Short mmCIF file of C-alpha atoms in Angstrom, two decimals:
data_model
loop_
_atom_site.label_atom_id
_atom_site.label_comp_id
_atom_site.label_asym_id
_atom_site.label_seq_id
_atom_site.Cartn_x
_atom_site.Cartn_y
_atom_site.Cartn_z
CA MET A 1 88.75 65.24 -24.37
CA SER A 2 87.99 67.47 -27.55
CA VAL A 3 87.97 65.23 -30.72
CA PHE A 4 89.51 69.14 -32.33
CA ALA A 5 92.08 68.55 -29.19
CA LYS A 6 95.78 66.41 -30.19
CA ILE A 7 98.00 63.55 -27.65
CA SER A 8 100.80 65.25 -27.44
CA SER A 9 100.70 67.66 -29.98
CA SER A 10 104.07 68.26 -31.32
CA ARG A 11 103.18 71.29 -33.97
CA SER A 12 106.44 73.10 -34.11
CA LYS A 13 106.13 76.92 -34.62
CA PRO A 14 106.61 78.46 -38.01
CA LEU A 15 110.35 78.48 -39.34
CA SER A 16 110.30 81.68 -41.57
CA VAL A 17 106.70 83.09 -40.98
CA VAL A 18 104.93 84.32 -38.32
CA VAL A 19 101.43 83.99 -37.37
CA GLY A 20 98.69 84.07 -34.66
CA LEU A 21 97.19 80.48 -33.71
CA VAL A 22 93.60 80.98 -32.34
CA ALA A 23 92.28 78.72 -30.49
CA VAL A 24 89.83 75.05 -32.05
CA GLY A 25 86.96 73.75 -29.71
CA ALA A 26 84.64 70.81 -32.10
CA SER A 27 81.52 72.80 -29.03
CA ALA A 28 81.19 75.29 -31.46
CA LEU A 29 80.45 73.44 -34.45
CA LEU A 30 78.27 76.19 -36.22
CA LEU A 31 76.28 75.11 -39.45
CA THR A 32 76.04 78.05 -42.11
CA SER A 33 73.03 76.40 -44.68
CA CYS A 34 73.62 78.26 -47.80
CA ALA A 35 73.01 78.27 -51.42
CA ALA A 36 76.01 76.78 -53.68
CA PRO A 37 78.72 79.71 -54.25
CA ALA A 38 78.63 81.84 -57.35
CA GLY A 39 81.29 81.73 -59.74
CA PRO A 40 83.88 78.87 -58.58
CA ALA A 41 80.94 76.93 -56.96
CA GLU A 42 78.88 76.55 -60.41
CA SER A 43 79.22 73.39 -61.46
CA SER A 44 79.10 69.56 -59.62
CA ASP A 45 81.53 66.64 -59.55
CA SER A 46 79.89 65.01 -61.75
CA ALA A 47 78.46 65.26 -66.01
CA ALA A 48 76.02 68.92 -66.39
CA PRO A 49 72.64 68.53 -63.37
CA GLU A 50 69.23 66.97 -65.33
CA THR A 51 66.31 68.11 -64.10
CA VAL A 52 64.69 66.06 -61.74
CA LEU A 53 61.23 65.53 -60.26
CA CYS A 54 61.05 64.04 -56.59
CA GLY A 55 58.19 63.55 -53.94
CA PRO A 56 54.57 63.33 -55.13
CA ASP A 57 55.58 65.20 -58.34
CA ALA A 58 57.93 62.50 -60.16
CA ALA A 59 57.84 61.79 -63.48
CA THR A 60 81.49 72.98 -73.95
CA ASP A 61 84.03 74.53 -72.96
CA THR A 62 87.07 73.87 -74.64
CA PRO A 63 89.93 71.71 -71.61
CA ASP A 64 93.03 74.07 -71.09
CA LEU A 65 95.92 71.96 -71.09
CA ALA A 66 98.34 71.53 -67.91
CA PRO A 67 100.82 74.41 -68.02
CA ALA A 68 103.27 72.92 -69.73
CA ALA A 69 107.43 74.27 -68.00
CA PRO A 70 109.33 76.54 -69.06
CA ALA A 71 112.05 75.94 -70.70
CA ALA A 72 114.15 77.51 -67.55
CA ALA A 73 112.38 74.63 -66.14
CA GLN A 74 113.29 72.57 -67.45
CA THR A 75 116.76 73.31 -66.93
CA ARG A 76 116.71 73.24 -62.60
CA ASP A 77 117.28 70.79 -60.35
CA THR A 78 114.59 69.30 -58.50
CA THR A 79 114.81 70.38 -55.08
CA LEU A 80 111.34 68.81 -53.61
CA LYS A 81 110.46 65.36 -54.22
CA ILE A 82 107.11 63.88 -52.77
CA GLY A 83 105.14 60.88 -53.72
CA SER A 84 101.91 60.06 -53.80
CA ILE A 85 100.03 56.77 -51.74
CA LEU A 86 96.27 57.37 -54.04
CA PRO A 87 94.20 54.99 -55.40
CA THR A 88 94.54 53.00 -58.85
CA THR A 89 93.22 49.54 -56.84
CA GLY A 90 90.32 47.99 -54.74
CA SER A 91 87.00 49.61 -53.55
CA LEU A 92 88.74 52.97 -53.97
CA ALA A 93 89.83 53.18 -57.41
CA TYR A 94 87.73 55.75 -59.06
CA LEU A 95 89.15 58.41 -56.32
CA GLY A 96 92.78 57.77 -58.00
CA PRO A 97 92.03 59.70 -60.90
CA PRO A 98 91.45 62.92 -60.42
CA GLU A 99 93.10 63.11 -56.37
CA ILE A 100 96.30 61.74 -59.68
CA ALA A 101 95.58 64.70 -61.79
CA GLY A 102 95.03 66.97 -58.94
CA VAL A 103 98.52 66.51 -58.24
CA ASP A 104 100.37 66.77 -61.09
CA LEU A 105 98.10 69.45 -62.58
CA ALA A 106 100.30 71.61 -58.86
CA VAL A 107 103.68 69.74 -59.72
CA ALA A 108 103.11 71.10 -63.76
CA GLU A 109 101.92 75.23 -62.32
CA ILE A 110 104.79 75.16 -59.44
CA ASN A 111 107.25 74.06 -61.92
CA ALA A 112 106.53 76.75 -64.99
CA SER A 113 106.56 79.23 -62.52
CA ALA A 114 109.57 82.09 -62.22
CA GLY A 115 111.67 80.78 -58.96
CA GLY A 116 109.69 77.23 -58.18
CA VAL A 117 110.31 75.72 -55.50
CA ASN A 118 113.13 77.76 -53.49
CA GLY A 119 114.63 77.43 -56.71
CA GLY A 120 114.48 74.97 -57.84
CA ASN A 121 111.37 71.93 -59.58
CA VAL A 122 109.32 69.67 -57.65
CA GLU A 123 109.16 65.88 -58.45
CA VAL A 124 106.11 63.65 -57.91
CA ILE A 125 106.05 59.38 -57.79
CA HIS A 126 103.17 57.86 -58.19
CA ARG A 127 102.23 55.30 -55.66
CA ASP A 128 99.36 52.55 -55.19
CA SER A 129 97.40 52.95 -52.14
CA GLY A 130 95.17 49.63 -52.33
CA ASP A 131 93.13 49.29 -49.74
CA THR A 132 92.70 47.24 -46.54
CA THR A 133 92.43 43.87 -47.53
CA THR A 134 96.37 44.29 -48.70
CA ASP A 135 100.64 45.57 -47.67
CA ILE A 136 100.16 47.51 -51.17
CA ALA A 137 100.33 51.03 -48.50
CA THR A 138 103.06 49.81 -46.80
CA GLN A 139 104.79 49.02 -49.09
CA SER A 140 104.22 52.47 -51.55
CA ALA A 141 105.57 54.26 -47.79
CA THR A 142 108.75 51.74 -47.59
CA ASP A 143 109.62 52.81 -51.99
CA LEU A 144 108.92 56.44 -51.55
CA LEU A 145 110.75 56.81 -48.16
CA SER A 146 113.76 55.11 -49.04
CA GLN A 147 113.60 57.07 -52.38
CA GLY A 148 114.11 60.36 -49.61
CA VAL A 149 110.53 62.54 -50.20
CA SER A 150 110.35 65.24 -48.03
CA GLY A 151 106.25 64.58 -48.33
CA ILE A 152 103.67 62.37 -49.50
CA VAL A 153 100.06 63.09 -50.79
CA GLY A 154 97.82 60.27 -49.44
CA ALA A 155 95.80 58.21 -48.53
CA ALA A 156 91.88 58.95 -49.86
CA SER A 157 91.22 56.43 -47.31
CA SER A 158 91.37 56.52 -43.45
CA GLY A 159 91.69 52.95 -42.85
CA VAL A 160 94.72 52.18 -45.45
CA SER A 161 96.00 55.92 -43.96
CA PHE A 162 96.29 54.07 -40.83
CA THR A 163 97.88 51.28 -42.08
CA PHE A 164 101.44 53.42 -43.38
CA ILE A 165 100.93 57.24 -41.21
CA ASP A 166 103.92 55.43 -38.92
CA GLN A 167 106.14 55.04 -40.88
CA VAL A 168 105.99 58.14 -42.68
CA THR A 169 105.29 60.68 -39.88
CA GLY A 170 108.29 58.36 -38.49
CA ALA A 171 110.23 58.74 -40.32
CA LYS A 172 109.75 63.38 -40.59
CA VAL A 173 108.47 63.04 -43.72
CA VAL A 174 105.27 65.49 -43.29
CA GLN A 175 101.59 63.46 -44.41
CA VAL A 176 98.58 65.02 -46.42
CA SER A 177 95.85 63.43 -46.95
CA PRO A 178 93.35 64.77 -49.88
CA ALA A 179 90.14 62.58 -48.11
CA ASN A 180 90.34 61.36 -45.30
CA THR A 181 87.56 61.57 -42.63
CA SER A 182 88.02 60.11 -40.04
CA PRO A 183 88.05 62.01 -37.22
CA ASP A 184 90.44 59.94 -35.74
CA PHE A 185 92.85 61.62 -36.79
CA THR A 186 92.45 64.20 -34.70
CA THR A 187 93.50 63.13 -32.15
CA TYR A 188 96.30 60.55 -32.88
CA ASN A 189 99.92 60.72 -31.67
CA ASP A 190 101.87 62.02 -35.56
CA GLY A 191 104.58 64.72 -33.86
CA GLY A 192 102.98 66.75 -35.66
CA PHE A 193 103.95 65.77 -39.26
CA TYR A 194 99.69 64.67 -40.65
CA PHE A 195 98.06 66.95 -42.12
CA ARG A 196 94.33 66.37 -44.25
CA THR A 197 92.65 68.97 -46.40
CA ALA A 198 89.35 67.39 -46.51
CA PRO A 199 87.25 68.16 -43.39
CA SER A 200 86.30 66.05 -40.01
CA ASP A 201 83.36 63.87 -40.74
CA VAL A 202 82.10 65.86 -37.13
CA LEU A 203 81.53 67.95 -40.16
CA GLN A 204 80.01 65.70 -42.92
CA GLY A 205 77.93 63.68 -40.28
CA ARG A 206 75.84 67.21 -38.61
CA VAL A 207 75.40 68.20 -42.18
CA LEU A 208 74.15 64.79 -43.41
CA GLY A 209 72.32 63.38 -40.41
CA ASN A 210 70.30 66.46 -40.36
CA LEU A 211 69.68 66.80 -43.85
CA ILE A 212 68.23 63.17 -43.11
CA VAL A 213 65.48 64.24 -40.51
CA LYS A 214 65.17 68.03 -42.52
CA ASP A 215 63.53 65.48 -45.22
CA GLY A 216 60.91 63.94 -42.56
CA ALA A 217 62.00 60.12 -42.07
CA GLU A 218 61.88 59.84 -38.14
CA ASN A 219 63.50 56.63 -37.98
CA VAL A 220 66.56 55.68 -40.21
CA GLY A 221 68.00 52.78 -40.90
CA ILE A 222 72.38 53.03 -41.20
CA ILE A 223 74.92 50.31 -42.91
CA TYR A 224 78.44 50.74 -42.30
CA LEU A 225 81.75 50.04 -43.42
CA ASN A 226 83.44 48.88 -40.76
CA ASP A 227 87.35 50.44 -40.48
CA ALA A 228 88.32 53.79 -39.21
CA TYR A 229 86.30 55.88 -41.66
CA GLY A 230 83.05 54.55 -41.66
CA THR A 231 82.52 54.02 -37.62
CA GLY A 232 83.75 57.47 -37.90
CA LEU A 233 81.58 59.06 -39.94
CA GLU A 234 78.25 56.39 -39.01
CA SER A 235 78.79 58.01 -34.76
CA ASN A 236 78.62 61.24 -36.31
CA VAL A 237 75.59 60.84 -38.35
CA THR A 238 73.67 59.10 -35.38
CA THR A 239 74.14 62.24 -32.99
CA ALA A 240 73.09 64.38 -35.87
CA ILE A 241 70.52 62.53 -36.24
CA GLU A 242 69.41 61.94 -32.55
CA ALA A 243 69.94 65.52 -32.10
CA ALA A 244 67.46 66.80 -34.84
CA GLY A 245 64.87 64.38 -32.93
CA GLY A 246 65.20 61.33 -34.88
CA THR A 247 65.69 57.79 -34.13
CA VAL A 248 68.85 55.31 -35.83
CA VAL A 249 66.74 52.43 -34.99
CA ALA A 250 68.83 49.80 -37.03
CA SER A 251 72.45 49.68 -37.54
CA GLU A 252 74.81 47.29 -39.58
CA ALA A 253 78.46 46.79 -40.55
CA PHE A 254 80.37 45.85 -43.20
CA ASN A 255 83.64 44.18 -43.53
CA GLU A 256 85.81 45.43 -46.13
CA GLY A 257 86.81 42.45 -48.44
CA ASP A 258 83.17 41.07 -47.52
CA SER A 259 80.73 40.24 -51.13
CA GLN A 260 77.90 39.64 -49.78
CA PHE A 261 75.65 41.86 -47.82
CA SER A 262 71.86 40.28 -47.32
CA SER A 263 72.22 40.16 -43.99
CA GLN A 264 72.74 43.77 -42.73
CA ILE A 265 70.37 44.96 -45.00
CA ASP A 266 67.84 42.44 -44.09
CA ALA A 267 68.04 43.29 -40.34
CA VAL A 268 68.33 46.64 -41.37
CA LEU A 269 65.14 46.77 -42.77
CA ALA A 270 63.24 44.44 -40.64
CA GLU A 271 62.55 47.62 -38.14
CA ASP A 272 61.03 50.01 -41.07
CA PRO A 273 63.24 52.27 -41.57
CA ASP A 274 62.05 55.78 -43.65
CA ALA A 275 65.97 56.00 -44.81
CA ILE A 276 68.07 54.68 -45.17
CA ALA A 277 72.23 56.32 -44.96
CA LEU A 278 74.63 53.59 -47.08
CA ILE A 279 78.60 54.27 -45.57
CA ALA A 280 80.32 52.79 -48.25
CA PHE A 281 82.60 51.90 -51.28
CA ASP A 282 82.46 49.75 -53.98
CA GLN A 283 80.44 47.58 -51.83
CA THR A 284 77.79 49.54 -53.53
CA LYS A 285 77.36 48.06 -56.41
CA VAL A 286 76.34 44.78 -54.22
CA ILE A 287 74.00 46.77 -52.01
CA ILE A 288 71.84 48.51 -54.25
CA PRO A 289 70.92 46.11 -56.25
CA GLU A 290 69.80 44.63 -53.63
CA LEU A 291 67.71 46.69 -51.21
CA VAL A 292 65.91 48.63 -53.83
CA GLY A 293 65.97 46.15 -57.20
CA THR A 294 64.92 43.19 -55.06
CA GLN A 295 64.35 44.23 -51.63
CA GLY A 296 62.10 47.07 -53.44
CA PHE A 297 63.50 49.80 -50.97
CA PRO A 298 62.64 53.53 -51.97
CA GLY A 299 65.51 54.49 -53.83
CA ASP A 300 64.86 57.87 -52.99
CA LYS A 301 65.07 57.15 -49.45
CA VAL A 302 69.32 56.14 -49.69
CA TYR A 303 71.57 58.69 -49.03
CA PHE A 304 75.06 58.67 -49.47
CA VAL A 305 78.43 59.91 -48.59
CA ASP A 306 81.73 60.82 -49.88
CA GLY A 307 82.59 57.52 -50.09
CA ASN A 308 80.16 56.20 -52.81
CA LEU A 309 79.23 59.59 -54.19
CA ALA A 310 79.83 58.16 -57.78
CA ASP A 311 78.41 57.49 -61.02
CA TYR A 312 76.42 54.61 -61.19
CA SER A 313 74.42 55.42 -64.98
CA ALA A 314 77.09 52.05 -66.24
CA ASP A 315 75.86 49.91 -62.86
CA PHE A 316 72.76 50.34 -62.92
CA ASP A 317 69.18 50.44 -64.27
CA GLU A 318 67.80 54.21 -65.16
CA GLY A 319 65.55 55.45 -62.34
CA VAL A 320 67.15 53.07 -59.54
CA LEU A 321 68.42 56.76 -57.77
CA ASN A 322 66.64 58.93 -59.26
CA CYS A 323 66.28 61.43 -55.97
CA ALA A 324 68.55 59.46 -53.92
CA LYS A 325 70.83 62.41 -51.90
CA GLY A 326 74.58 62.35 -50.47
CA THR A 327 77.20 64.61 -48.66
CA LEU A 328 80.70 65.19 -50.47
CA PRO A 329 83.42 67.69 -48.49
CA GLY A 330 84.48 70.34 -51.07
CA VAL A 331 83.19 73.21 -52.75
CA LEU A 332 81.27 72.51 -56.00
CA ALA A 333 84.10 71.92 -58.29
CA ASP A 334 84.26 74.26 -61.49
CA ASP A 335 84.51 74.23 -64.79
CA GLU A 336 87.58 75.66 -64.97
CA PHE A 337 89.84 73.48 -63.44
CA LYS A 338 88.16 70.54 -64.45
CA ALA A 339 89.22 71.76 -67.99
CA LYS A 340 92.54 72.04 -66.00
CA LEU A 341 92.53 68.69 -64.99
CA LEU A 342 90.51 66.67 -67.98
CA GLY A 343 93.97 68.68 -69.11
CA VAL A 344 95.91 65.55 -67.60
CA ASP A 345 94.03 63.04 -67.40
CA ASP A 346 90.93 63.44 -70.66
CA THR A 347 89.49 60.30 -69.33
CA LEU A 348 88.36 61.73 -66.40
CA THR A 349 84.67 60.76 -65.17
CA ASP A 350 85.02 62.30 -61.61
CA PHE A 351 86.36 64.51 -60.22
CA SER A 352 85.80 64.41 -56.55
CA TYR A 353 88.75 65.13 -54.26
CA GLY A 354 91.10 66.68 -57.13
CA ALA A 355 90.42 69.89 -55.73
CA GLU A 356 91.70 69.04 -52.72
CA SER A 357 95.17 66.59 -54.28
CA TYR A 358 95.56 70.33 -56.06
CA ASP A 359 95.45 71.73 -52.55
CA ALA A 360 98.06 69.61 -51.05
CA VAL A 361 100.77 70.10 -53.35
CA MET A 362 100.85 73.80 -53.44
CA LEU A 363 100.68 73.82 -49.26
CA MET A 364 103.93 71.60 -48.88
CA ALA A 365 105.36 73.50 -51.74
CA LEU A 366 104.38 77.40 -50.33
CA ALA A 367 105.81 75.41 -46.82
CA ALA A 368 108.93 74.48 -48.33
CA GLN A 369 108.94 78.39 -50.06
CA ALA A 370 108.32 79.69 -47.05
CA GLY A 371 111.17 77.47 -44.93
CA GLY A 372 113.43 77.97 -47.21
CA ALA A 373 114.35 74.49 -46.92
CA SER A 374 112.87 71.60 -48.38
CA ASP A 375 113.13 68.99 -46.08
CA GLY A 376 109.92 67.33 -43.53
CA PRO A 377 110.56 69.06 -41.12
CA THR A 378 110.52 72.66 -42.51
CA ILE A 379 108.01 71.90 -44.07
CA GLN A 380 106.03 71.03 -41.19
CA ALA A 381 106.90 74.10 -39.48
CA ASN A 382 105.14 75.84 -41.87
CA MET A 383 102.42 73.89 -42.99
CA GLN A 384 99.71 76.12 -39.98
CA ALA A 385 101.33 78.80 -41.26
CA VAL A 386 101.00 79.35 -45.49
CA SER A 387 96.80 78.21 -44.68
CA GLU A 388 95.87 80.95 -42.20
CA GLY A 389 96.41 84.50 -40.91
CA GLY A 390 98.79 86.62 -43.49
CA GLU A 391 97.80 88.47 -47.10
CA LYS A 392 95.16 86.14 -48.84
CA CYS A 393 96.71 84.70 -52.83
CA SER A 394 95.17 81.46 -54.76
CA THR A 395 98.52 79.90 -56.91
CA PHE A 396 101.83 79.61 -56.02
CA ALA A 397 103.51 83.03 -58.04
CA GLU A 398 100.69 85.17 -56.33
CA CYS A 399 101.89 83.39 -53.08
CA SER A 400 105.68 82.42 -53.47
CA ASP A 401 105.88 86.31 -54.71
CA LEU A 402 104.72 87.75 -51.45
CA LEU A 403 106.56 85.18 -49.92
CA ALA A 404 109.80 86.50 -51.46
CA SER A 405 108.69 90.17 -50.44
CA GLY A 406 108.35 89.01 -46.99
CA ALA A 407 104.81 89.24 -46.00
CA ASP A 408 103.02 86.52 -45.10
CA ILE A 409 100.68 84.50 -46.55
CA ASP A 410 96.84 82.90 -46.73
CA TYR A 411 96.95 80.25 -49.01
CA GLU A 412 93.05 79.82 -50.62
CA GLY A 413 92.69 76.65 -51.65
CA VAL A 414 90.60 75.66 -55.52
CA SER A 415 88.45 73.05 -52.72
CA GLY A 416 87.85 75.88 -50.69
CA PRO A 417 89.36 77.98 -47.21
CA ILE A 418 91.85 75.55 -45.90
CA THR A 419 93.64 76.39 -42.19
CA PHE A 420 95.28 73.93 -40.41
CA ASP A 421 94.51 74.30 -36.51
CA GLU A 422 97.46 72.34 -33.90
CA ASN A 423 95.76 68.68 -35.56
CA GLY A 424 96.02 69.53 -38.91
CA ASP A 425 92.75 69.61 -39.79
CA PRO A 426 90.28 71.81 -42.06
CA THR A 427 88.89 74.38 -38.77
CA GLU A 428 86.72 75.36 -41.96
CA ALA A 429 85.08 73.65 -45.08
CA TYR A 430 82.07 73.10 -46.74
CA ILE A 431 79.44 70.04 -47.50
CA GLY A 432 78.27 70.19 -50.96
CA ILE A 433 74.94 68.10 -50.69
CA TYR A 434 74.23 66.35 -54.06
CA GLN A 435 70.69 64.11 -55.67
CA TYR A 436 70.44 61.83 -58.14
CA GLY A 437 68.77 62.11 -61.47
CA SER A 438 66.99 59.85 -63.37
CA GLU A 439 70.08 58.71 -64.83
CA ASN A 440 71.54 57.97 -62.04
CA THR A 441 74.29 60.29 -62.38
CA TYR A 442 74.46 63.13 -59.33
CA SER A 443 74.14 67.12 -59.44
CA PRO A 444 74.43 69.67 -56.53
CA LEU A 445 71.16 70.62 -54.90
CA ASP A 446 72.78 73.09 -52.32
CA VAL A 447 76.10 73.61 -50.19
CA GLU A 448 76.06 73.90 -46.28
CA PHE A 449 79.88 75.78 -44.05
CA GLY A 450 81.10 74.47 -41.27
CA SER A 451 83.24 76.53 -39.20
CA LEU A 452 85.03 75.83 -35.99
CA ALA A 453 85.10 78.61 -33.68
CA GLY A 454 86.17 79.35 -29.83
#
């Protein structure tokens, strides 16, 4: 079965927005390498780019504060209540702040609009997701459902989302993840209530695998997290490497909660790989010192993924990751949007998945607006419709005005184009390619666009 076919899919037709659905097939995954998009894609999710010398030659804007709600909005009743289950603890805690800021920014902008959602405000309740070593996420889901939310943003981790997806979708509450990339969600029987604004790792895996072989590696090792995210990405990276003419000589898994990784490192190095793909979260801070520092594997031959592409300037000695590369779904965050996020949380140093979180809220709010009600089934029935086929719009106020005029809309996300298929998957996306400099921070190198057509 195609990875883009849903088991017993039951996504309803939109309640008040009529669009046509184009069938999408995974067999026609098209990738086009391109330069970084002009305008909004001019800066990375990390610090300002530094000059990076690799290979044999190796040697401010004022932040715009999130809009304050006008007096009219301050007196409006809440018509849409949503929750978030995002990491403030656990192995992905570094992703929580930008994601939460993205949610809060979207809510602030919606509530600042003249009509809000169906004439009322959006309320958000934030809860922690933890990681798969705890049951924090399931407790958070229970709490949010008891408070009557119609939609939930989260989780960041695919493995964590699988711990509560049945709770949420079974209650006919919409779940939108800003960062889940496991291919397993495509065929999961969620009753049509699960969506994601980040693409499946069918796409990221292909981009990363092609990159590794293009860089000259013939024999590749992989060290990966043994969960829904890690196994799915490992499989797709392996497929891409082999399709490009390379060989995966060793692939070693570790479990969430492990603190020692010597056996995996030794097993991979024993096969003398030209490059190593590291599919991990916070475990990277333990693996890299042993792999590169103790064992002496070249740092510029290590490849990262969205789960561990982060700022390591405070964690590793200068130059440890110089010229290492990694991939991250989404367009390169622009300075204007980063400034808005900083207006919400001025402590942010990483902006990963902030845009996807913002878009998740916008899409739920627009779906409620399109359907004329804010319950879960109404939102679910209109999510696909507001993402495709109509007049393009990029702000809540603009899209809301179009809906009020009777027009169909196609919301263009801050994170890039978002067109949901019948499985709740984006049918097209950008995958950014980044490179580390001597300060162990990353900056944009290239971006590839992937679309699903059939």
